Coordinates of C-alpha atoms in Angstrom, one line a residue:
Chain A
M1 CA -30.1 -21.0 -35.7
S2 CA -32.5 -23.8 -36.9
Q3 CA -36.1 -25.0 -35.9
S4 CA -35.6 -27.7 -34.5
K5 CA -32.6 -26.8 -32.4
Q6 CA -34.6 -23.6 -30.9
Q7 CA -36.9 -25.9 -29.8
K8 CA -35.0 -28.7 -27.6
Q9 CA -33.7 -24.9 -26.2
T10 CA -37.1 -24.2 -25.0
I11 CA -37.7 -27.2 -24.2
V12 CA -34.2 -27.4 -22.0
F13 CA -35.0 -24.4 -20.5
T14 CA -38.8 -24.3 -19.6
T15 CA -38.3 -28.4 -17.5
F16 CA -35.1 -26.4 -15.8
M17 CA -37.6 -23.1 -15.2
V18 CA -40.6 -25.9 -13.1
I19 CA -38.3 -27.8 -11.4
T20 CA -36.5 -24.2 -10.1
V21 CA -39.9 -23.3 -9.2
L22 CA -41.2 -26.9 -7.6
V23 CA -37.8 -26.6 -5.7
S24 CA -38.5 -23.3 -4.2
A25 CA -42.6 -23.7 -3.8
I26 CA -41.7 -27.3 -1.5
S27 CA -39.1 -24.5 0.4
I28 CA -41.8 -22.0 0.7
G29 CA -44.4 -24.1 1.1
V30 CA -42.8 -25.9 4.8
F31 CA -42.6 -22.4 6.2
F32 CA -45.7 -20.5 5.1
Y33 CA -47.0 -24.0 7.0
I34 CA -45.1 -24.3 9.9
F35 CA -45.8 -19.9 10.1
F36 CA -49.4 -20.4 9.8
N37 CA -49.6 -23.0 12.6
G38 CA -47.3 -21.4 15.1
I39 CA -48.2 -17.6 14.0
S40 CA -51.5 -17.4 16.8
V41 CA -49.4 -18.5 19.0
L42 CA -46.3 -16.1 19.3
S43 CA -46.6 -13.6 21.6
W44 CA -44.0 -11.8 23.9
G45 CA -44.9 -14.1 26.8
F46 CA -44.1 -17.1 25.2
F47 CA -40.9 -16.0 24.2
T48 CA -40.3 -14.8 28.4
G49 CA -42.1 -17.2 29.9
V50 CA -41.0 -20.7 31.1
P51 CA -43.3 -23.6 30.2
E52 CA -46.3 -24.9 32.3
N53 CA -49.6 -26.9 32.9
G54 CA -47.5 -29.9 32.0
M55 CA -44.8 -28.3 28.7
T56 CA -48.8 -27.6 27.2
E57 CA -48.9 -24.0 27.2
G58 CA -47.1 -20.8 28.4
G59 CA -43.2 -19.8 27.5
I60 CA -40.0 -21.2 25.9
F61 CA -37.8 -18.7 27.4
P62 CA -35.0 -21.7 28.7
A63 CA -35.5 -23.5 25.5
I64 CA -34.1 -20.5 23.6
M65 CA -31.3 -19.4 26.3
G66 CA -30.6 -22.4 26.0
T67 CA -30.2 -22.8 22.3
L68 CA -28.0 -19.6 21.9
I69 CA -25.4 -21.1 24.9
L70 CA -24.9 -24.6 23.0
I71 CA -24.7 -22.0 19.6
V72 CA -22.2 -19.4 21.1
G73 CA -20.3 -22.4 23.5
S74 CA -19.9 -25.3 20.2
G75 CA -19.2 -22.4 18.3
L76 CA -16.0 -21.3 21.0
V77 CA -14.8 -25.0 20.8
A78 CA -15.3 -25.0 17.1
F79 CA -14.5 -22.4 15.1
P80 CA -11.6 -21.4 16.7
M81 CA -10.2 -25.2 16.1
G82 CA -11.4 -25.7 12.9
I83 CA -10.7 -23.0 11.4
L84 CA -6.1 -23.5 12.9
A85 CA -7.1 -27.2 11.3
G86 CA -8.0 -25.6 7.9
I87 CA -5.3 -22.5 8.2
F88 CA -2.7 -25.7 8.6
M89 CA -4.1 -28.0 5.6
N90 CA -4.0 -25.4 3.2
E91 CA -1.0 -23.5 4.0
Y92 CA 1.6 -25.7 6.0
A93 CA 0.5 -29.4 5.3
H94 CA 2.8 -31.0 2.0
Q95 CA 0.6 -33.1 -0.5
N96 CA 1.7 -36.5 1.6
W97 CA -0.1 -39.3 3.0
F98 CA -0.3 -36.8 6.6
K99 CA -2.3 -34.7 5.0
K100 CA -4.2 -36.8 2.8
F101 CA -5.1 -39.4 6.4
V102 CA -6.4 -35.7 7.8
R103 CA -8.6 -35.4 4.8
L104 CA -10.2 -38.6 4.8
M105 CA -10.9 -38.8 8.6
T106 CA -12.3 -35.1 7.8
N107 CA -14.5 -36.2 5.5
N108 CA -15.7 -39.4 7.8
L109 CA -16.4 -36.8 10.1
A110 CA -18.9 -35.1 8.6
G111 CA -20.6 -38.3 7.5
I112 CA -21.1 -39.4 10.5
P113 CA -25.0 -39.5 11.6
S114 CA -25.7 -37.4 14.6
I115 CA -26.9 -39.9 16.7
V116 CA -23.7 -41.5 16.1
F117 CA -22.4 -38.2 17.6
G118 CA -24.9 -38.0 20.9
L119 CA -24.2 -41.7 21.7
F120 CA -20.0 -41.3 21.4
G121 CA -20.6 -37.4 23.4
M122 CA -22.1 -39.4 26.1
A123 CA -19.5 -42.4 26.5
F124 CA -16.5 -39.5 26.0
F125 CA -17.5 -36.5 27.7
V126 CA -20.2 -37.3 30.2
N127 CA -18.6 -41.0 31.3
G128 CA -15.4 -40.9 30.6
L129 CA -14.2 -37.7 31.5
G130 CA -17.1 -37.7 33.4
F131 CA -18.5 -34.0 32.8
G132 CA -22.2 -35.0 33.5
V133 CA -24.9 -34.5 31.1
S134 CA -24.0 -30.7 30.7
I135 CA -23.4 -28.1 28.9
L136 CA -20.6 -28.8 29.0
S137 CA -21.0 -32.0 27.2
G138 CA -22.6 -30.4 25.0
C139 CA -20.8 -27.7 23.7
L140 CA -17.9 -30.1 23.2
T141 CA -20.1 -32.7 21.2
L142 CA -22.1 -29.9 19.4
G143 CA -18.2 -28.5 18.4
V144 CA -16.5 -32.1 17.2
L145 CA -19.8 -32.8 14.9
I146 CA -19.2 -29.3 13.1
L147 CA -15.6 -29.1 13.1
P148 CA -15.7 -30.8 10.1
I149 CA -17.7 -28.2 8.1
I150 CA -15.5 -25.2 9.4
I151 CA -12.0 -27.4 8.6
R152 CA -13.7 -27.5 5.0
T153 CA -14.6 -24.7 4.0
T154 CA -11.7 -22.2 6.2
E155 CA -9.8 -24.9 3.4
E156 CA -11.8 -24.3 0.2
S157 CA -12.0 -20.8 0.9
L158 CA -8.2 -19.8 1.5
K159 CA -8.1 -22.4 -1.9
F160 CA -9.5 -20.1 -3.7
I161 CA -7.3 -16.9 -3.3
P162 CA -4.1 -16.5 -5.5
D163 CA -1.3 -17.6 -5.0
D164 CA 0.4 -14.2 -6.8
Y165 CA -1.0 -12.1 -3.3
R166 CA 1.3 -15.3 -1.2
L167 CA 3.5 -14.2 -4.0
A168 CA 3.4 -10.6 -3.9
S169 CA 3.4 -10.4 0.3
Y170 CA 6.7 -12.3 0.6
A171 CA 8.3 -10.2 -1.9
L172 CA 7.5 -7.0 0.1
G173 CA 9.8 -9.5 2.9
A174 CA 6.5 -10.1 4.5
S175 CA 7.0 -14.0 7.0
K176 CA 4.8 -16.6 6.1
W177 CA 2.3 -16.2 9.2
Q178 CA 2.4 -11.9 8.0
T179 CA 0.6 -13.2 4.8
I180 CA -2.1 -15.2 6.3
W181 CA -2.8 -13.0 9.2
R182 CA -2.7 -9.8 7.5
V183 CA -3.1 -10.4 3.9
I184 CA -5.2 -14.1 2.9
L185 CA -7.1 -14.3 5.4
P186 CA -8.8 -11.0 5.4
A187 CA -9.2 -11.5 1.8
A188 CA -11.1 -15.3 2.7
L189 CA -13.4 -14.5 5.9
P190 CA -16.2 -13.5 3.5
N191 CA -16.3 -17.2 2.8
I192 CA -15.2 -18.5 5.7
V193 CA -18.4 -16.7 7.5
T194 CA -20.3 -19.0 5.0
G195 CA -19.3 -22.0 6.9
V196 CA -20.0 -20.5 10.0
I197 CA -23.2 -20.1 8.8
L198 CA -23.9 -24.0 8.0
A199 CA -22.6 -24.4 11.0
I200 CA -24.5 -22.2 13.6
G201 CA -27.7 -23.3 10.9
R202 CA -26.3 -27.4 12.0
V203 CA -26.2 -26.6 15.8
A204 CA -29.2 -24.5 16.1
G205 CA -31.6 -27.5 14.7
E206 CA -29.2 -30.7 16.1
T207 CA -32.0 -33.2 18.5
A208 CA -29.9 -36.2 18.5
A209 CA -26.0 -34.6 19.3
I210 CA -27.7 -32.7 22.2
L211 CA -29.8 -35.9 23.6
F212 CA -28.0 -37.4 26.1
T213 CA -25.2 -34.7 26.0
V214 CA -27.2 -32.1 27.3
A215 CA -30.3 -31.4 27.1
A216 CA -33.1 -31.6 29.6
Y217 CA -36.6 -32.8 29.7
F218 CA -38.0 -30.2 31.7
L219 CA -36.1 -26.9 33.6
P220 CA -37.3 -23.7 33.8
K221 CA -34.5 -22.2 35.9
M222 CA -32.0 -20.5 34.0
P223 CA -28.4 -22.9 34.0
T224 CA -25.6 -21.1 36.3
S225 CA -22.4 -23.0 35.9
I226 CA -21.5 -24.9 32.5
Y227 CA -21.9 -28.3 34.3
D228 CA -25.9 -28.1 34.8
E229 CA -27.9 -28.4 32.3
T230 CA -30.5 -26.9 29.7
M231 CA -33.6 -27.3 27.2
A232 CA -32.6 -26.6 24.4
L233 CA -35.5 -25.7 21.1
P234 CA -35.5 -28.9 19.0
Y235 CA -35.3 -31.1 22.3
H236 CA -37.9 -29.1 23.4
L237 CA -39.7 -29.8 20.4
Y238 CA -39.3 -33.2 20.4
V239 CA -40.7 -33.9 24.0
I240 CA -43.2 -31.7 23.5
S241 CA -45.0 -33.1 20.6
T242 CA -44.3 -37.4 21.1
S243 CA -44.0 -37.5 25.2
G244 CA -45.6 -35.0 26.1
T245 CA -48.7 -35.4 29.4
D246 CA -50.8 -34.1 26.5
I247 CA -49.6 -34.3 23.0
E248 CA -52.8 -32.7 21.0
K249 CA -53.4 -29.9 23.9
A250 CA -49.7 -28.6 23.4
R251 CA -50.0 -28.8 19.7
P252 CA -50.1 -25.2 19.2
Y253 CA -47.9 -25.2 22.1
A254 CA -45.4 -26.9 19.9
D255 CA -46.3 -24.6 16.7
G256 CA -45.0 -22.0 18.0
T257 CA -42.0 -23.7 18.9
A258 CA -41.2 -24.9 15.5
L259 CA -41.5 -20.8 14.2
T260 CA -39.9 -19.6 16.9
L261 CA -36.4 -22.8 16.0
L262 CA -37.4 -21.7 12.5
M263 CA -37.0 -17.9 12.7
L264 CA -34.2 -18.0 15.2
V265 CA -31.8 -19.6 12.2
F266 CA -33.5 -17.7 9.6
G267 CA -32.6 -14.7 11.6
L268 CA -29.1 -15.8 12.2
N269 CA -29.1 -17.0 8.8
L270 CA -29.7 -13.7 7.5
L271 CA -27.6 -11.5 10.6
A272 CA -24.4 -13.7 9.6
N273 CA -25.1 -13.2 5.5
W274 CA -25.3 -9.2 6.4
Y275 CA -21.7 -9.5 7.7
R276 CA -20.1 -11.2 5.4
K277 CA -22.2 -9.3 3.1
R278 CA -20.4 -5.9 4.3
L279 CA -16.5 -7.9 4.9
N280 CA -17.1 -8.3 1.3
K281 CA -18.0 -4.8 0.0
K282 CA -14.8 -3.7 2.8
I283 CA -12.5 -5.4 0.2
K284 CA -14.2 -5.0 -2.9
V285 CA -14.6 -1.2 -3.7
Chain B
M1 CA 22.8 6.5 22.4
S2 CA 20.7 9.6 20.8
S3 CA 24.3 10.9 20.2
Q4 CA 24.8 6.8 18.2
N5 CA 22.4 6.6 16.6
S6 CA 22.1 9.8 14.6
L7 CA 26.4 9.0 13.7
S8 CA 24.9 6.0 12.6
D9 CA 22.8 7.9 10.4
Q10 CA 25.1 10.4 9.5
N11 CA 27.3 6.9 8.2
L12 CA 24.6 5.3 6.7
S13 CA 24.0 9.0 4.3
L14 CA 27.4 9.0 4.4
D15 CA 27.0 5.3 2.4
E16 CA 24.6 6.0 0.1
T17 CA 26.1 9.2 -1.5
A18 CA 28.9 7.2 -2.5
K19 CA 26.8 4.4 -3.5
N20 CA 25.2 7.3 -5.4
M21 CA 28.3 8.3 -6.9
T22 CA 30.4 5.7 -7.9
S23 CA 29.3 2.7 -10.3
E24 CA 30.3 -0.4 -8.4
A25 CA 29.3 -3.9 -8.5
K26 CA 25.8 -4.2 -7.0
I27 CA 25.3 -7.8 -8.2
I28 CA 27.7 -10.5 -8.8
T29 CA 26.6 -14.4 -9.9
R30 CA 29.5 -16.9 -10.3
N31 CA 28.9 -20.0 -11.6
L32 CA 25.5 -20.2 -11.0
D33 CA 23.6 -23.6 -12.3
F34 CA 19.6 -23.5 -11.5
F35 CA 17.9 -27.2 -11.6
Y36 CA 14.4 -27.6 -10.8
G37 CA 14.3 -31.0 -9.5
D38 CA 16.4 -32.9 -12.8
F39 CA 16.1 -30.0 -15.0
Q40 CA 18.8 -27.7 -15.6
A41 CA 17.1 -24.4 -16.2
L42 CA 20.6 -22.4 -15.5
K43 CA 24.0 -22.8 -17.0
N44 CA 27.6 -21.4 -15.7
I45 CA 25.9 -17.8 -15.0
N46 CA 28.5 -15.2 -14.6
T47 CA 27.0 -11.8 -14.7
Q48 CA 28.0 -8.8 -12.5
I49 CA 24.9 -5.6 -12.5
D50 CA 26.3 -2.3 -11.7
A51 CA 24.4 -0.1 -9.2
H52 CA 21.8 2.5 -9.6
T53 CA 21.5 0.8 -13.9
V54 CA 18.9 -0.9 -15.9
T55 CA 19.6 -4.4 -17.0
A56 CA 17.0 -5.9 -19.9
L57 CA 17.0 -9.4 -19.4
I58 CA 15.5 -10.9 -22.7
G59 CA 15.2 -14.5 -24.8
P60 CA 12.8 -16.8 -25.7
S61 CA 10.2 -18.1 -22.9
G62 CA 11.8 -21.2 -21.1
C63 CA 15.2 -20.0 -21.9
G64 CA 15.5 -18.6 -17.9
K65 CA 15.9 -15.6 -17.6
S66 CA 12.9 -15.3 -15.1
T67 CA 14.2 -18.4 -12.5
Y68 CA 17.6 -15.8 -13.0
L69 CA 15.2 -13.1 -11.6
R70 CA 14.2 -15.3 -9.3
V71 CA 17.5 -16.5 -8.6
L72 CA 18.0 -13.1 -7.4
N73 CA 15.0 -12.6 -4.0
R74 CA 15.1 -16.1 -3.4
M75 CA 11.1 -16.4 -4.9
N76 CA 12.6 -20.0 -6.3
D77 CA 12.7 -21.1 -2.6
L78 CA 9.1 -21.6 -2.5
I79 CA 9.0 -24.2 -5.7
E80 CA 10.1 -27.6 -4.0
G81 CA 13.1 -29.5 -5.6
A82 CA 14.9 -26.5 -6.2
K83 CA 18.4 -26.3 -6.1
V84 CA 21.5 -23.6 -6.3
K85 CA 24.5 -23.7 -7.2
G86 CA 27.0 -21.5 -7.7
E87 CA 28.0 -17.7 -5.8
V88 CA 25.0 -14.8 -5.4
L89 CA 26.4 -11.5 -3.9
I90 CA 24.5 -8.7 -3.8
D91 CA 27.2 -5.6 -2.4
G92 CA 29.5 -9.0 -1.3
Q93 CA 27.8 -10.8 0.4
N94 CA 26.5 -14.1 -0.9
I95 CA 22.5 -14.5 -0.4
Y96 CA 22.2 -18.0 -0.2
D97 CA 24.4 -17.9 2.8
K98 CA 22.1 -20.6 5.6
K99 CA 22.7 -17.1 8.0
L100 CA 20.9 -14.3 5.6
D101 CA 17.4 -13.3 6.6
I102 CA 15.2 -14.1 3.8
N103 CA 12.2 -11.6 4.5
E104 CA 15.6 -9.2 5.0
L105 CA 16.6 -9.5 1.9
R106 CA 13.4 -9.8 0.3
K107 CA 13.0 -6.0 1.1
N108 CA 16.4 -5.1 -0.3
V109 CA 15.1 -7.2 -3.3
G110 CA 11.8 -6.0 -4.4
M111 CA 10.0 -7.4 -6.8
V112 CA 7.4 -6.0 -9.4
F113 CA 4.7 -9.2 -11.2
Q114 CA 3.7 -9.3 -14.5
K115 CA 0.0 -9.0 -14.2
P116 CA -0.8 -6.4 -11.2
T117 CA -1.4 -8.3 -7.9
P118 CA -2.6 -5.2 -5.6
F119 CA -4.4 -6.8 -2.3
P120 CA -7.5 -6.9 -1.0
K121 CA -7.0 -3.2 1.0
S122 CA -7.7 -0.2 0.4
I123 CA -5.3 1.7 -2.1
F124 CA -2.8 3.2 1.5
E125 CA -3.0 0.2 3.0
N126 CA -1.6 -1.5 -0.1
V127 CA 1.6 0.7 0.4
A128 CA 1.5 0.8 4.1
Y129 CA 1.2 -2.8 4.0
G130 CA 5.1 -3.5 3.2
L131 CA 5.6 -0.6 6.0
R132 CA 4.0 -2.9 8.5
V133 CA 5.0 -6.1 7.6
N134 CA 8.4 -4.7 8.5
G135 CA 7.9 -2.6 11.1
M136 CA 7.6 1.0 10.1
T137 CA 5.6 1.6 12.3
E138 CA 7.1 5.7 12.2
N139 CA 5.5 8.4 9.6
I140 CA 3.3 5.8 7.7
K141 CA 1.5 8.7 6.6
E142 CA 4.6 10.5 4.8
R143 CA 6.3 7.5 3.9
V144 CA 2.9 6.6 1.7
E145 CA 2.2 10.0 0.3
K146 CA 6.2 10.1 -0.8
S147 CA 6.0 6.2 -2.6
L148 CA 3.1 7.3 -4.3
Q149 CA 3.8 10.2 -6.0
Q150 CA 7.4 8.3 -7.1
A151 CA 5.3 6.1 -8.9
A152 CA 3.3 8.7 -10.3
L153 CA 0.4 7.7 -9.3
W154 CA -0.7 10.2 -6.7
N155 CA -2.7 13.2 -8.4
E156 CA -4.8 9.9 -9.1
V157 CA -5.5 8.6 -6.6
K158 CA -4.9 11.6 -3.6
D159 CA -8.6 12.0 -3.4
H160 CA -9.8 8.1 -3.0
L161 CA -6.6 6.3 -0.6
K162 CA -9.6 4.7 1.1
K163 CA -11.4 3.4 -1.7
S164 CA -10.5 -0.7 -2.8
A165 CA -7.6 -1.1 -5.0
L166 CA -9.5 -3.7 -6.5
G167 CA -11.6 -0.6 -8.1
L168 CA -7.7 0.3 -9.8
S169 CA -7.5 0.0 -14.3
G170 CA -4.6 -2.1 -14.7
G171 CA -1.7 0.8 -15.1
Q172 CA -3.2 2.0 -12.2
Q173 CA -2.5 -1.2 -10.7
Q174 CA 0.9 -1.7 -11.6
R175 CA 2.0 1.6 -10.4
L176 CA 0.4 1.2 -7.5
C177 CA 2.8 -1.9 -7.0
I178 CA 5.5 -0.2 -8.4
A179 CA 4.5 2.0 -5.0
R180 CA 4.1 -0.9 -2.7
T181 CA 7.7 -2.4 -3.8
I182 CA 9.3 1.5 -3.3
A183 CA 8.0 2.2 -0.1
I184 CA 9.8 -0.1 1.8
Q185 CA 13.6 1.5 -0.1
P186 CA 15.0 -1.3 -1.8
D187 CA 18.2 -1.1 -3.6
I188 CA 17.3 -3.8 -6.0
I189 CA 14.0 -3.9 -7.9
L190 CA 13.6 -6.5 -10.4
M191 CA 10.5 -6.5 -13.0
D192 CA 9.3 -9.2 -14.3
E193 CA 7.7 -8.3 -17.4
P194 CA 6.0 -5.5 -15.8
T195 CA 3.8 -4.4 -18.8
S196 CA 3.4 -7.4 -20.8
A197 CA -0.3 -7.3 -19.4
L198 CA -0.5 -3.2 -19.9
D199 CA -2.8 -1.5 -22.6
P200 CA 0.2 1.0 -24.9
I201 CA -0.2 4.1 -22.8
S202 CA -0.3 2.5 -19.4
A203 CA 3.2 0.5 -20.5
S204 CA 4.8 3.3 -21.4
Q205 CA 3.9 5.3 -18.5
I206 CA 5.7 2.2 -16.1
E207 CA 8.6 3.2 -18.8
D208 CA 9.2 6.4 -18.2
L209 CA 8.5 5.5 -14.4
I210 CA 11.8 3.0 -14.7
M211 CA 14.2 6.1 -16.3
E212 CA 12.8 7.6 -13.4
L213 CA 13.7 5.2 -11.0
K214 CA 17.4 4.6 -11.8
E215 CA 18.7 7.3 -10.1
R216 CA 17.9 5.6 -6.4
F217 CA 17.6 1.8 -7.7
T218 CA 19.1 -0.9 -9.4
I219 CA 16.6 -2.2 -12.2
I220 CA 16.8 -5.6 -13.2
I221 CA 13.4 -6.2 -16.1
V222 CA 12.2 -8.6 -18.2
T223 CA 10.7 -8.5 -22.0
H224 CA 9.8 -10.3 -23.8
N225 CA 9.2 -6.8 -25.9
M226 CA 12.3 -5.6 -28.2
Q227 CA 11.9 -1.9 -28.3
Q228 CA 11.1 -1.6 -24.3
A229 CA 14.9 -3.4 -23.4
R230 CA 16.5 -1.0 -26.3
R231 CA 14.6 2.3 -24.7
V232 CA 14.3 1.5 -20.9
S233 CA 17.9 -0.5 -20.7
D234 CA 21.7 0.5 -20.1
K235 CA 22.7 -3.6 -20.0
T236 CA 21.1 -6.5 -22.3
A237 CA 21.7 -10.3 -21.7
F238 CA 20.5 -12.2 -23.9
F239 CA 19.5 -16.1 -22.7
Y240 CA 19.0 -19.0 -24.6
L241 CA 18.1 -21.9 -23.4
G242 CA 19.7 -21.7 -19.9
D243 CA 23.1 -20.3 -20.7
L244 CA 23.9 -16.6 -20.9
E245 CA 24.5 -16.5 -25.1
E246 CA 25.3 -12.6 -25.1
Y247 CA 25.8 -9.7 -22.4
D248 CA 26.5 -6.6 -22.9
E249 CA 25.8 -2.8 -23.3
T250 CA 22.1 -2.2 -24.9
P251 CA 23.5 -0.5 -28.4
K252 CA 26.3 -2.9 -28.2
I253 CA 23.5 -5.6 -28.3
F254 CA 21.3 -4.0 -30.7
E255 CA 23.4 -3.0 -33.7
S256 CA 26.1 -5.3 -33.5
P257 CA 25.7 -8.8 -30.9
A258 CA 27.9 -11.0 -30.9
S259 CA 26.1 -13.9 -31.3
E260 CA 24.6 -15.1 -33.9
K261 CA 22.3 -16.4 -31.9
T262 CA 21.2 -13.2 -30.3
Q263 CA 20.9 -11.5 -33.8
N264 CA 18.0 -13.6 -35.2
Y265 CA 16.4 -13.3 -31.9
I266 CA 16.6 -10.0 -32.2
R267 CA 15.4 -9.9 -35.7
G268 CA 12.4 -11.9 -35.1
K269 CA 13.4 -14.7 -36.8
F270 CA 12.9 -16.7 -33.3
G271 CA 11.0 -16.4 -29.4

């Protein structure tokens, strides 16, 4: 290799490395900033207690539970529908205007700002269908919000499975559905799980979409039905940092809440990642 | 009820013995034309393939031999714009009959592909797959073992049946695919260049296997390897530009072909 080629290579390599380190440094910086601010507040009581003194101290148990409920609920709405739609799009739909139209609408849906989903949820689920400000309305709104993510990852994961599997399965006398259910879906599942992880992270952190549909300002009591309101971590964080009774006094409490939300999303990601790896291992060797 | 069952079982086994005893027409094609859209890939193909024989299909790329193979298990149905004219009879039944159950046909006419295509499942589950999708839920373990033995793979895999099939070598994977195919007990096995992706040793193992399997199955094999066609087949069909140029006993085709095109092809003048 000539001298100048070598030099060029070194420059390009160094540039890429510096940029990569910089990007990592930013995310690590954000994480540690939140971590060191919030860690002193964390305690068993913080996780299990309810907000006190005008939400300037105490615990955040109702908000944690609310966020978990919203994750599960919106998952129940979006995962089956999204995965079935993804299967339909990749395995059944013919290359025609209908498929193109559905794909266009799915992409549009993914690009809509979440506050618009929030307003839609309020207009349609809360008022239109009369579900009120409730867990049901919130889960439906969040479900619609993450639907495009699920549909697209399912579709992409299925596209990734070689046609050889399909042909080999048909050649053994399997029907189309047997082929999808027993060969294609299991092979695609690890990648579909990735989409589910993304969606869960999105739901856990979503604020605008729950603003008018489910989130309660202060509600220490556990919900007893899907028609109840509930607190949720991101909205709670927003409230105590912007419109609480004493924002300055609530600062440590807010930092703890932020760290909890971060840990929750991280934890769920790790869990889902572990599950994906396990699935992959089962397939490979 | 039970006596009736055993009676029909007996009839079945009698039928099978009869099949084994006499050489009879297993597959007949009459005036078979095949189109991909406007392109005619097969032109007026008339063939008769006897039971328990190996038939080799040879010819240059794009001559129609793979198309012909895929007509026999209706794999071409999956291609948009594909159209069949004429008759294809298997055991006297027209397989393009509208009332025919296509999954039942494919169960009866197995297929081994060019590239080994084990599913991302365990070795055991790969062989059991065909049984499960065809609702054969009894004696799965025994049937899997027997199929692996017949495919000459059992000794190599018997201690790690639960391991992923993707960890096997190419030759082992192809024998696994053969085991998977014979597990559901088809009558006919179609092979589409089954050794072209394999090393010479694995290829010769598959060839040995083909000659053994002939006892129980009717085998049709597409190959680009003249020596292979010569070694394993009883009859050879030479396709050229969608025509069945010549179809005869293998020794005849290779020693004194009637057509000049056949002669030029097998001597390597084109292809």
